[in-house]
XYZ file of C-alpha atoms in Angstrom:
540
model
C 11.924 25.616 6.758
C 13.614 29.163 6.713
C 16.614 30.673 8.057
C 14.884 32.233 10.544
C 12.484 30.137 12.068
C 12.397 30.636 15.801
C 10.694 28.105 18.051
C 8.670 27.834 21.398
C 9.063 24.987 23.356
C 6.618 23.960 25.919
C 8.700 20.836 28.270
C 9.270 19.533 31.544
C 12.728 19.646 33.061
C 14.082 19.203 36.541
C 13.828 23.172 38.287
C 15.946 23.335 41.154
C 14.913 25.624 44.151
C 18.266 27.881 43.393
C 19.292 28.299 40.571
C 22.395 30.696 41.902
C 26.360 29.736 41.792
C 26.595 26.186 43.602
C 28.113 23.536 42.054
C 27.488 19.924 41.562
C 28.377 18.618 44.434
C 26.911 21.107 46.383
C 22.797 20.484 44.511
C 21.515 18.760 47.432
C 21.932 21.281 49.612
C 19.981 23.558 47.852
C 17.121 21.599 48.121
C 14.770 18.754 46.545
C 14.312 18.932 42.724
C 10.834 19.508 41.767
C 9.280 18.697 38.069
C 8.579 22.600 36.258
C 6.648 23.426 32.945
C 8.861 25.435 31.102
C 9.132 27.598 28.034
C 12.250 27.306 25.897
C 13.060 29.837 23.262
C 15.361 29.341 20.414
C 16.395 31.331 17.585
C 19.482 32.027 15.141
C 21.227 34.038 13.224
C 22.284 34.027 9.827
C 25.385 35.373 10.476
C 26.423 35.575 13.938
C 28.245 32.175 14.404
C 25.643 31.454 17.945
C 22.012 30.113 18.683
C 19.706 31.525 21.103
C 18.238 29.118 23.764
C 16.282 30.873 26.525
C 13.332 29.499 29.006
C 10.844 31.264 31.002
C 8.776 29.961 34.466
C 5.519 31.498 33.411
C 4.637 31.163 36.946
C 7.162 33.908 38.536
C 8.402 35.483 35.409
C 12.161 34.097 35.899
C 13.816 34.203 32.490
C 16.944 32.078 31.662
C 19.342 32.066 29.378
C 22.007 29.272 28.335
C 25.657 30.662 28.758
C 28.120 32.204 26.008
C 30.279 28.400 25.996
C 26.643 26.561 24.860
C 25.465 29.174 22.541
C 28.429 29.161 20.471
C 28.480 25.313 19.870
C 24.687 24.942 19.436
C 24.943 27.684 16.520
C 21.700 26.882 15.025
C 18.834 25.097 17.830
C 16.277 23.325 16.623
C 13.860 21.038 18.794
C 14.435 21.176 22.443
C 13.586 17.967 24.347
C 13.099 16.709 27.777
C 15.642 13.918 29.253
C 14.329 11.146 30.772
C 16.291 9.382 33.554
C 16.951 5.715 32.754
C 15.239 4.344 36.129
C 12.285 6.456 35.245
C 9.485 7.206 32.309
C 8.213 10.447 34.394
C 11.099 10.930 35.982
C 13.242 13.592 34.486
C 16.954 14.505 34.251
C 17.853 18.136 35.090
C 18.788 18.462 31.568
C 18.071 19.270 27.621
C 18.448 17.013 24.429
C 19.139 19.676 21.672
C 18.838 19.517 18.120
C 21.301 21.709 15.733
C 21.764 22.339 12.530
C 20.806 23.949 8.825
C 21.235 23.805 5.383
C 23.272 27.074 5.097
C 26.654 27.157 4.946
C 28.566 27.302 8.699
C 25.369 25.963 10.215
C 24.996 22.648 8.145
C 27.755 21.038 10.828
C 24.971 20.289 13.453
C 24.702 17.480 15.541
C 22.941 16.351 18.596
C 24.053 17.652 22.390
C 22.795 16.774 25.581
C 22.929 20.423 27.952
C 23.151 19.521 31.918
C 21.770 21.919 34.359
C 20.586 24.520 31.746
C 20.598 27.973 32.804
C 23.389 27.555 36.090
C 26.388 30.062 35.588
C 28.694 27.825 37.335
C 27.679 24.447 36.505
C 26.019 24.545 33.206
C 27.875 22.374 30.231
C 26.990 20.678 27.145
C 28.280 17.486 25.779
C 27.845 16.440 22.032
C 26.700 12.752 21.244
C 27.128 13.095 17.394
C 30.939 13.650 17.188
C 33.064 11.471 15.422
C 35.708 10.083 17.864
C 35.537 9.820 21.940
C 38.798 10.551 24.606
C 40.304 7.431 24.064
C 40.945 8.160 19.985
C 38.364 5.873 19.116
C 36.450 6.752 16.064
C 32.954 5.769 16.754
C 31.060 7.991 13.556
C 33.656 8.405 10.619
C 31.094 9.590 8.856
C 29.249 12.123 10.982
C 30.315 15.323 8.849
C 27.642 18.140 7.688
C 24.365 16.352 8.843
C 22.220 18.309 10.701
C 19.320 17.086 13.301
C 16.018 18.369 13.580
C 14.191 16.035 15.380
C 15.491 12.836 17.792
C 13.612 11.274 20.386
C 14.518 9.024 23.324
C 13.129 5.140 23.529
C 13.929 1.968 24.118
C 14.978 0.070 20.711
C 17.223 -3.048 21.735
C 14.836 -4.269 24.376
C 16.465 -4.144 27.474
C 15.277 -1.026 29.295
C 18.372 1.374 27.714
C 16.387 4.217 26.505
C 18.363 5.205 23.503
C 17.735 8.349 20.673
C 16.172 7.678 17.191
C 16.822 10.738 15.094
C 16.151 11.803 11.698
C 18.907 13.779 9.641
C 19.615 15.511 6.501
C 22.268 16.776 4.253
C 22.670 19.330 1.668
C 23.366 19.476 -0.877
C 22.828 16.197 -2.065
C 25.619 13.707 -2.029
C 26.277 10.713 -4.539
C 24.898 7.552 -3.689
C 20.858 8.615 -3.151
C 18.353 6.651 -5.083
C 14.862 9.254 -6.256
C 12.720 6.046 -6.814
C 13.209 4.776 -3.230
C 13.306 8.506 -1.484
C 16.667 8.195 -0.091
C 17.420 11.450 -1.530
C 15.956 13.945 -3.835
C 17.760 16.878 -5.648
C 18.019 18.995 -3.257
C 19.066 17.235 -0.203
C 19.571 13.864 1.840
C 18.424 12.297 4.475
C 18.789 9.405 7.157
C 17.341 7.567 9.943
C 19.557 7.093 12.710
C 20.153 5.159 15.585
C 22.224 6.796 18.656
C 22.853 3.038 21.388
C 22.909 4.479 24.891
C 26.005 3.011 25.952
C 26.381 0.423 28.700
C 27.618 0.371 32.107
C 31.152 -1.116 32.351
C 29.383 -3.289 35.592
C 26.968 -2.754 38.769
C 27.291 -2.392 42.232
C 26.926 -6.121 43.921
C 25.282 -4.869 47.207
C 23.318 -1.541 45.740
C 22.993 -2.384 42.349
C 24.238 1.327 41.435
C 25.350 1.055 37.315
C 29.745 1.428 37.468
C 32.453 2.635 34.848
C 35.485 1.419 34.561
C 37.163 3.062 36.703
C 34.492 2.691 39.676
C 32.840 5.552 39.853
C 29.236 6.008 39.302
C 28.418 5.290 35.249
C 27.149 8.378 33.586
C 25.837 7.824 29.951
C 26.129 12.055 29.190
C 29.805 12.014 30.235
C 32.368 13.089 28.200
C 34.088 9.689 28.719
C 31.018 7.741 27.185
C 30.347 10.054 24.265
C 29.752 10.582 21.873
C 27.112 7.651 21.510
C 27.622 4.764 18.639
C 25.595 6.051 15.405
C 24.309 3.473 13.381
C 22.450 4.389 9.905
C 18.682 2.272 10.205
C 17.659 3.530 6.933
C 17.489 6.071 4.523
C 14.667 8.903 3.554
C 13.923 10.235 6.656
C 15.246 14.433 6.899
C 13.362 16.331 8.908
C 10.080 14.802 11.219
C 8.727 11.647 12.331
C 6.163 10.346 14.774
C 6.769 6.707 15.974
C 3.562 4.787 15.975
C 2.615 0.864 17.248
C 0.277 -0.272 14.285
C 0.514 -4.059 15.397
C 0.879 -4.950 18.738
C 0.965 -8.212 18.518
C 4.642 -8.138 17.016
C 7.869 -6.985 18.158
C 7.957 -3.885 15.824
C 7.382 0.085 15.836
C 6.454 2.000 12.838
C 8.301 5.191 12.126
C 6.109 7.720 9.922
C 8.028 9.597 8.162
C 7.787 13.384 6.306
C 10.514 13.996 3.509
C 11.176 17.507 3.214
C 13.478 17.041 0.914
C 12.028 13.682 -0.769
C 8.270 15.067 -1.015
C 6.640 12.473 0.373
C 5.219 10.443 3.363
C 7.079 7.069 3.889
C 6.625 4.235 6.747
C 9.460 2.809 8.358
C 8.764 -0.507 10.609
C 11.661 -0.756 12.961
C 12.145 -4.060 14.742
C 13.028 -4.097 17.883
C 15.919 -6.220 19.453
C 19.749 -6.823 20.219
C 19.859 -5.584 16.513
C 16.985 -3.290 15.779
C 16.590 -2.788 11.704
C 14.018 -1.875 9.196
C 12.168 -5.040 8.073
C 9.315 -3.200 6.222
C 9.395 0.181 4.324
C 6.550 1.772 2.017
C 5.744 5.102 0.800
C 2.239 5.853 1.487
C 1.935 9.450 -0.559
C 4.394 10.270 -3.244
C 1.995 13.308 -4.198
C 2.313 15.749 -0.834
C 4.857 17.977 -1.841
C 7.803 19.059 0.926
C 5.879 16.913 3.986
C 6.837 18.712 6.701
C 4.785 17.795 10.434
C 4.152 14.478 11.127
C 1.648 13.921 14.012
C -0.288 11.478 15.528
C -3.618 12.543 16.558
C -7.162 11.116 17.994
C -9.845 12.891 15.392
C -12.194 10.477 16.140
C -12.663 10.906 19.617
C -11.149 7.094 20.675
C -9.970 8.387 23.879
C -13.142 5.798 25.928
C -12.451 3.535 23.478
C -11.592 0.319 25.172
C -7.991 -0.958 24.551
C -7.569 -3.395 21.686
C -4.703 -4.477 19.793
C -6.257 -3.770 16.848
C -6.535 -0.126 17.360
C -3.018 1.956 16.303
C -1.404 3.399 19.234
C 1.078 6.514 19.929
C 4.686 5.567 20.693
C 5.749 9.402 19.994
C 3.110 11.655 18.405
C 5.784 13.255 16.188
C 5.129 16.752 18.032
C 6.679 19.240 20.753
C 2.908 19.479 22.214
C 2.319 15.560 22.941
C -1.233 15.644 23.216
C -1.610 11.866 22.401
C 0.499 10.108 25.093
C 2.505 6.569 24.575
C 0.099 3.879 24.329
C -3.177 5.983 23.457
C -5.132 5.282 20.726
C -5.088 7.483 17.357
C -6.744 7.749 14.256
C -4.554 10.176 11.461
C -1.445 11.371 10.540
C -1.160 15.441 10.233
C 1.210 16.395 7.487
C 1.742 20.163 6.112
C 2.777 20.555 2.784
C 5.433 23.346 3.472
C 5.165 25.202 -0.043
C 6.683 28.436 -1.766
C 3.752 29.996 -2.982
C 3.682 33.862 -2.930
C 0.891 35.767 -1.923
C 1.604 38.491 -4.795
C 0.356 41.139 -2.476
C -2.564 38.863 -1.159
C -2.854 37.779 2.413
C -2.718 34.072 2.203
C -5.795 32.518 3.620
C -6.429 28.725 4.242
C -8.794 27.366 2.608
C -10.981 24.610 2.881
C -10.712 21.318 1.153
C -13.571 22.139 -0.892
C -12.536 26.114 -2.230
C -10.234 28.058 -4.436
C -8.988 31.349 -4.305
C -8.195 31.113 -7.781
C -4.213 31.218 -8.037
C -2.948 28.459 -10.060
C -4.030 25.604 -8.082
C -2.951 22.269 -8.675
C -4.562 18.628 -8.515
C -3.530 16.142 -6.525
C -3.381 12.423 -8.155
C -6.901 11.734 -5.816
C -8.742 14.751 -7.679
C -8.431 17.393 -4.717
C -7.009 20.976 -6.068
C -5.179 22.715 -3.431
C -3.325 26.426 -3.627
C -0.286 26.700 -2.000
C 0.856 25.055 1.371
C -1.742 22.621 2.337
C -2.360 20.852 5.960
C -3.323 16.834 5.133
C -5.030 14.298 7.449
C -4.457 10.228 6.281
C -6.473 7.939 8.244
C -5.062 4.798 9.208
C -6.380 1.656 7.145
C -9.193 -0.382 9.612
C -8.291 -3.911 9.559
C -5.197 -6.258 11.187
C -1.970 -5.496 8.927
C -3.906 -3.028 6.582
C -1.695 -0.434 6.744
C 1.209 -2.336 4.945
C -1.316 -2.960 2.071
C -3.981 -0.967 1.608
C -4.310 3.245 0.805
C -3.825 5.447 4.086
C -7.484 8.061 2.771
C -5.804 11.053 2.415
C -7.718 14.578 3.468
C -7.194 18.090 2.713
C -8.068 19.818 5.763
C -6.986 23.284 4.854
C -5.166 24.782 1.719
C -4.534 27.855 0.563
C -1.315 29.090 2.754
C 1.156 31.612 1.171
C 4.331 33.204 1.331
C 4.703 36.671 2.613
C 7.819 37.778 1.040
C 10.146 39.801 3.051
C 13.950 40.189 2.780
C 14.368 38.203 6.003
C 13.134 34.516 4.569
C 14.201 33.990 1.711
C 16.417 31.091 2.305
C 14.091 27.906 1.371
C 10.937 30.129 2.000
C 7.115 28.079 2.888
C 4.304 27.953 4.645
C 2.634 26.250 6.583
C 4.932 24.605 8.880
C 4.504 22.485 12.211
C 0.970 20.928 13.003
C 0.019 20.691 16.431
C -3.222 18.811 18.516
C -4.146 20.187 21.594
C -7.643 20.809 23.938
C -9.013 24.247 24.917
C -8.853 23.040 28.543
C -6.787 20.773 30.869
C -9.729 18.619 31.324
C -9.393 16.648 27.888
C -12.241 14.598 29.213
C -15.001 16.985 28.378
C -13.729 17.064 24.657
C -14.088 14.218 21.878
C -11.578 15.923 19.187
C -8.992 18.227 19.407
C -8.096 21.624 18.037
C -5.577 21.927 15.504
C -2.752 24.308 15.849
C -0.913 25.498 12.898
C 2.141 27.766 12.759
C 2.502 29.945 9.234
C 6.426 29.921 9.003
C 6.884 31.971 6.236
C 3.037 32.850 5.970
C 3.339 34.986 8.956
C 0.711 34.273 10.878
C -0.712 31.334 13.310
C -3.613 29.791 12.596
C -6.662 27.594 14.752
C -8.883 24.976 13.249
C -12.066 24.200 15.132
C -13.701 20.535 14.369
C -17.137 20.855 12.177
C -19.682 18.085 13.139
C -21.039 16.099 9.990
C -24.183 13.884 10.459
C -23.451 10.463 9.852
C -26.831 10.574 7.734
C -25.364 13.371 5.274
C -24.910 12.025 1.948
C -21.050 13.249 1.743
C -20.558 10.657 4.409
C -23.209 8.018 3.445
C -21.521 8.292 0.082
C -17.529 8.331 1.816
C -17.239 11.435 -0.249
C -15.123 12.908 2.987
C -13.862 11.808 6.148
C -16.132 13.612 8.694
C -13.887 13.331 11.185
C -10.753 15.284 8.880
C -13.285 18.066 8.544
C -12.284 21.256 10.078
C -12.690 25.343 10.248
C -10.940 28.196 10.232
C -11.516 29.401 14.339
C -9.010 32.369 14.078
C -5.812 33.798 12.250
C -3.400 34.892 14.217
C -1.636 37.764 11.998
C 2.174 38.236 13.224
C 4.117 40.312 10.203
C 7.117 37.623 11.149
C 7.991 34.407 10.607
C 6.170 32.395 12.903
C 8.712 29.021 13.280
C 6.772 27.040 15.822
C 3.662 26.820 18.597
C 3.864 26.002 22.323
C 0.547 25.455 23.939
C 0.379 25.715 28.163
C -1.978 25.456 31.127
C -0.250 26.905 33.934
C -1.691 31.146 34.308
C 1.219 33.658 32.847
C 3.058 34.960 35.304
C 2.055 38.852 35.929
C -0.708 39.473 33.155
C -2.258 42.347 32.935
C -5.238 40.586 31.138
C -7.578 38.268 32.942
C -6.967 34.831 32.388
C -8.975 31.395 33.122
C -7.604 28.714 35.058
C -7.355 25.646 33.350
C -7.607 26.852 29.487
C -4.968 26.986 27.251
C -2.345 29.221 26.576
C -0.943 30.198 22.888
C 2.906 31.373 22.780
C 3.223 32.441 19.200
C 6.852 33.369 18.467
C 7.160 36.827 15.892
C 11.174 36.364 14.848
C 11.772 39.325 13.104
C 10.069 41.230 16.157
C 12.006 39.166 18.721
C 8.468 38.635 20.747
C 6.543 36.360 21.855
C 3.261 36.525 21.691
C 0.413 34.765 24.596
C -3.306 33.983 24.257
C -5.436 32.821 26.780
C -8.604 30.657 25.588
C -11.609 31.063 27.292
C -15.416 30.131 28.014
C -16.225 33.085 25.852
C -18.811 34.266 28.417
C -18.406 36.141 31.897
C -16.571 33.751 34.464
C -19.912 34.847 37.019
C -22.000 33.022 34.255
C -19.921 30.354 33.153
C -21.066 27.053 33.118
C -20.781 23.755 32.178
C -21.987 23.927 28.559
C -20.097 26.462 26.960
C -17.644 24.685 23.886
C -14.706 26.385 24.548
C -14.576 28.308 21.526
């Protein structure tokens, strides 16, 4: 997590067919809205008092940029999110949910904002939901002051349709009041789970059924008369990421899994959902991981034709800005990178495999694996009705061995690896049993692409449950940037205007360089002539 991670941000938003100089009530005259695949940019400065959001239609090459007025509140953008409408699960709002804020001075004032009609000259404007009192005087957060958001997500946690934000938060440096043993805070920072209530319509429309404010116009959740939203604290622990899993569902709860950055460790959160949602169950399940970082949901045993069964876990929000595993499929592990500060002394950091060592100071983890440096884990989900409240989540070192590149430019709260990501080498998932596994270096200054290795179920490391065949994975390819590489995007749609040759249907690889304000694109491939392709090739 450095003070110049930059991120790539692969989401769906509402395009409309001109994007020139009309204003709101003029946007259905320019035409129907259409759902676009987009990719947002963000970046930040260490000094400059702005952030940097940008977006590009790969499919025509327009690039857009958010005006002066948003750039200069969002000073530091984090996560970029879609906005779903609130009579729709596909159906999206022609707007962004925004996350700001770091652990620097000046940029440690973040907060969550909502940006309508991104990229319009006239009509563009952004609303915070995290302030502390609304138009009327009424102070709704007294206590939202130097927190700052990385990741928040929009569901439904009071029951009745009102798809509200769970966020997680963190403050630094660390306040009185933390407790170590629990992981509510650590020494060097603090964090929070938080619950943002969409508010409710003041009444509805008897003939049309149209939501109302009090005043009679048409009810607008995102206005600056509704915000910001009601913050209520759900627990505490929680800094940085999160993926939002439904281990039981046979009962009326969600569990939130939960990386500490700041806490070093991986916690579970089960949030019950109601009138009153609230944590009724809390565990850690590794106090041993170091700075967690990622925490993603993914399918490495191939469960996709699995028939549905309660018993099997199932994604509520994979925890990633590439949501391979969609709400309600079925999933196997948790990813979590181990975002360390180990330098490469002049070495080029190179991860490893659970099983080696390069032979600089490696540690041992309380289950007997050494790792060097950052590390990328994989815990499997106990087997079993209410298991995973009891028993050990089998915890896998899938690669080690990631350094720090040193350079003048990160040396605020320097690591590597950082974000995890699951994705397939084509748009046809179906012809794939488990994914590839996207990793970008941060501070290591490269990206990196893990392949899955097939074990026999008749070798003795299995036989024995030595390892978890499905955790085991390869290096496929480094990706060597010389620049902090903050975050992956990973798209289908051709790029706009390439002068290489690309295949339709495989995925492409934005890799953002920050110090060499790029962007970098790679097109996967059948590997072999697209005369001879056929239907066997593996992708890699």
């Amino acid at each position: 997590m450095t003070d110049n991670d930059s991120g790539v941000f692969w989401k769906s938003w509402k395009l409309r067919s001109d994007l020139s100089s009309q204003i709101d009530a003029n946007l259905k005259a320019q035409g129907e809205t259409e759902d676009k695949e987009r990719l947002w940019m963000t970046g930040f400065h260490l000094t400059k008092q702005r952030g940097e959001l940008h977006s590009l239609n790969v499919e025509n090459g327009e690039l857009v940029s958010l005006n002066d007025r948003t750039s200069k509140a969002i000073k530091w953008p984090n996560e970029v999110a879609s906005i779903p409408t609130q009579s729709s699960e596909t159906s999206l709002e022609d707007a962004l949910l925004v996350t700001d804020g770091f652990l620097v001075p000046g940029k440690d004032k973040g907060g969550l904002y909502v940006v309508r009609n991104p990229g319009n000259a006239v009509s563009e404007w952004r609303v915070s939901l995290t302030g502390i009192t609304n138009l009327r005087g009424e102070t709704l957060n007294a206590d939202e002051n130097n927190w700052f958001y990385h990741r928040a997500i929009f569901m439904d946690l009071t029951g009745d349709g009102r798809k509200s934000i769970l966020a997680a938060r963190a403050k630094f440096p660390l306040l009185q009041g933390g407790n170590e043993d629990d992981g509510s805070a650590s020494k060097g920072g603090k964090g929070e789970l938080v619950w943002l209530e969409r508010p409710r319509p003041h009444s509805y429309d008897g003939e049309s059924g149209t939501p109302l404010d009090k005043d009679g116009t048409v009810f607008d959740p995102f206005s600056a008369k509704n915000t910001p939203w009601k913050l209520r604290v759900l627990d505490e622990g929680p800094d940085v990421t999160f993926s939002v899993a439904d281990l039981d569902g046979e009962d009326d709860t969600v569990e939130i899994i939960a990386s500490q950055f700041f806490g070093k460790r991986l916690t579970l959160h089960s949030l019950q959902i109601g009138v009153d949602p609230k944590i009724v169950f809390r565990r850690v399940i590794d106090h041993g991981c170091g700075s967690a970082f990622s925490s993603v949901l993914a399918d490495l045993d191939g469960l996709a034709d699995v028939r549905r069964s309660d018993l099997l876990p199932r994604v509520v929000d994979n925890g990633s800005t590439v949501a391979t595993s969609k709400e309600g499929d079925a999933f196997s592990h948790v990813l979590v990178t181990s975002h360390e500060c180990s330098y490469a002394d002049g070495v080029e950091g190179k991860p490893k495999s659970d099983d080696s060592n390069n032979g600089a100071e490696p540690r041992q983890l309380y289950d007997g694996y050494e790792i060097d440096g950052g590390s990328l884990f994989a815990y499997r989900i106990p087997k079993g009705r209410g298991n995973w409240k009891s028993q050990p989540w089998r915890r896998s070192v899938v690669a080690t061995g990631f350094k720090v590149q040193g350079q003048l430019g990160n040396m605020i709260s320097p690591g590597a690896p950082g974000f995890a990501y699951t994705f397939f080498p084509t748009l046809d998932t179906t012809r794939w049993r488990r994914p590839l596994i996207g990793l970008a270096g941060d501070c290591a200054q490269s990206a990196y692409i893990l392949k899955p290795v097939e074990v026999p179920d008749d070798s003795r490391d299995v036989i024995e449950e030595v390892i978890d065949k499905s955790a085991k994975y390869n290096l496929m390819c480094e990706i060597k940037c010389e620049a902090t590489v903050g975050s992956l995007a990973v798209g289908y749609e051709d790029l706009h205007a390439s002068e290489a040759d690309q295949q339709s249907g495989y995925a492409k690889i934005y890799v953002p360089c920050f110090e060499k304000d790029k962007v970098l694109v790679f097109s996967m491939g059948s590997g072999v002539d697209y005369e001879d392709n056929d239907d066997e090739d593996d992708g890699w």
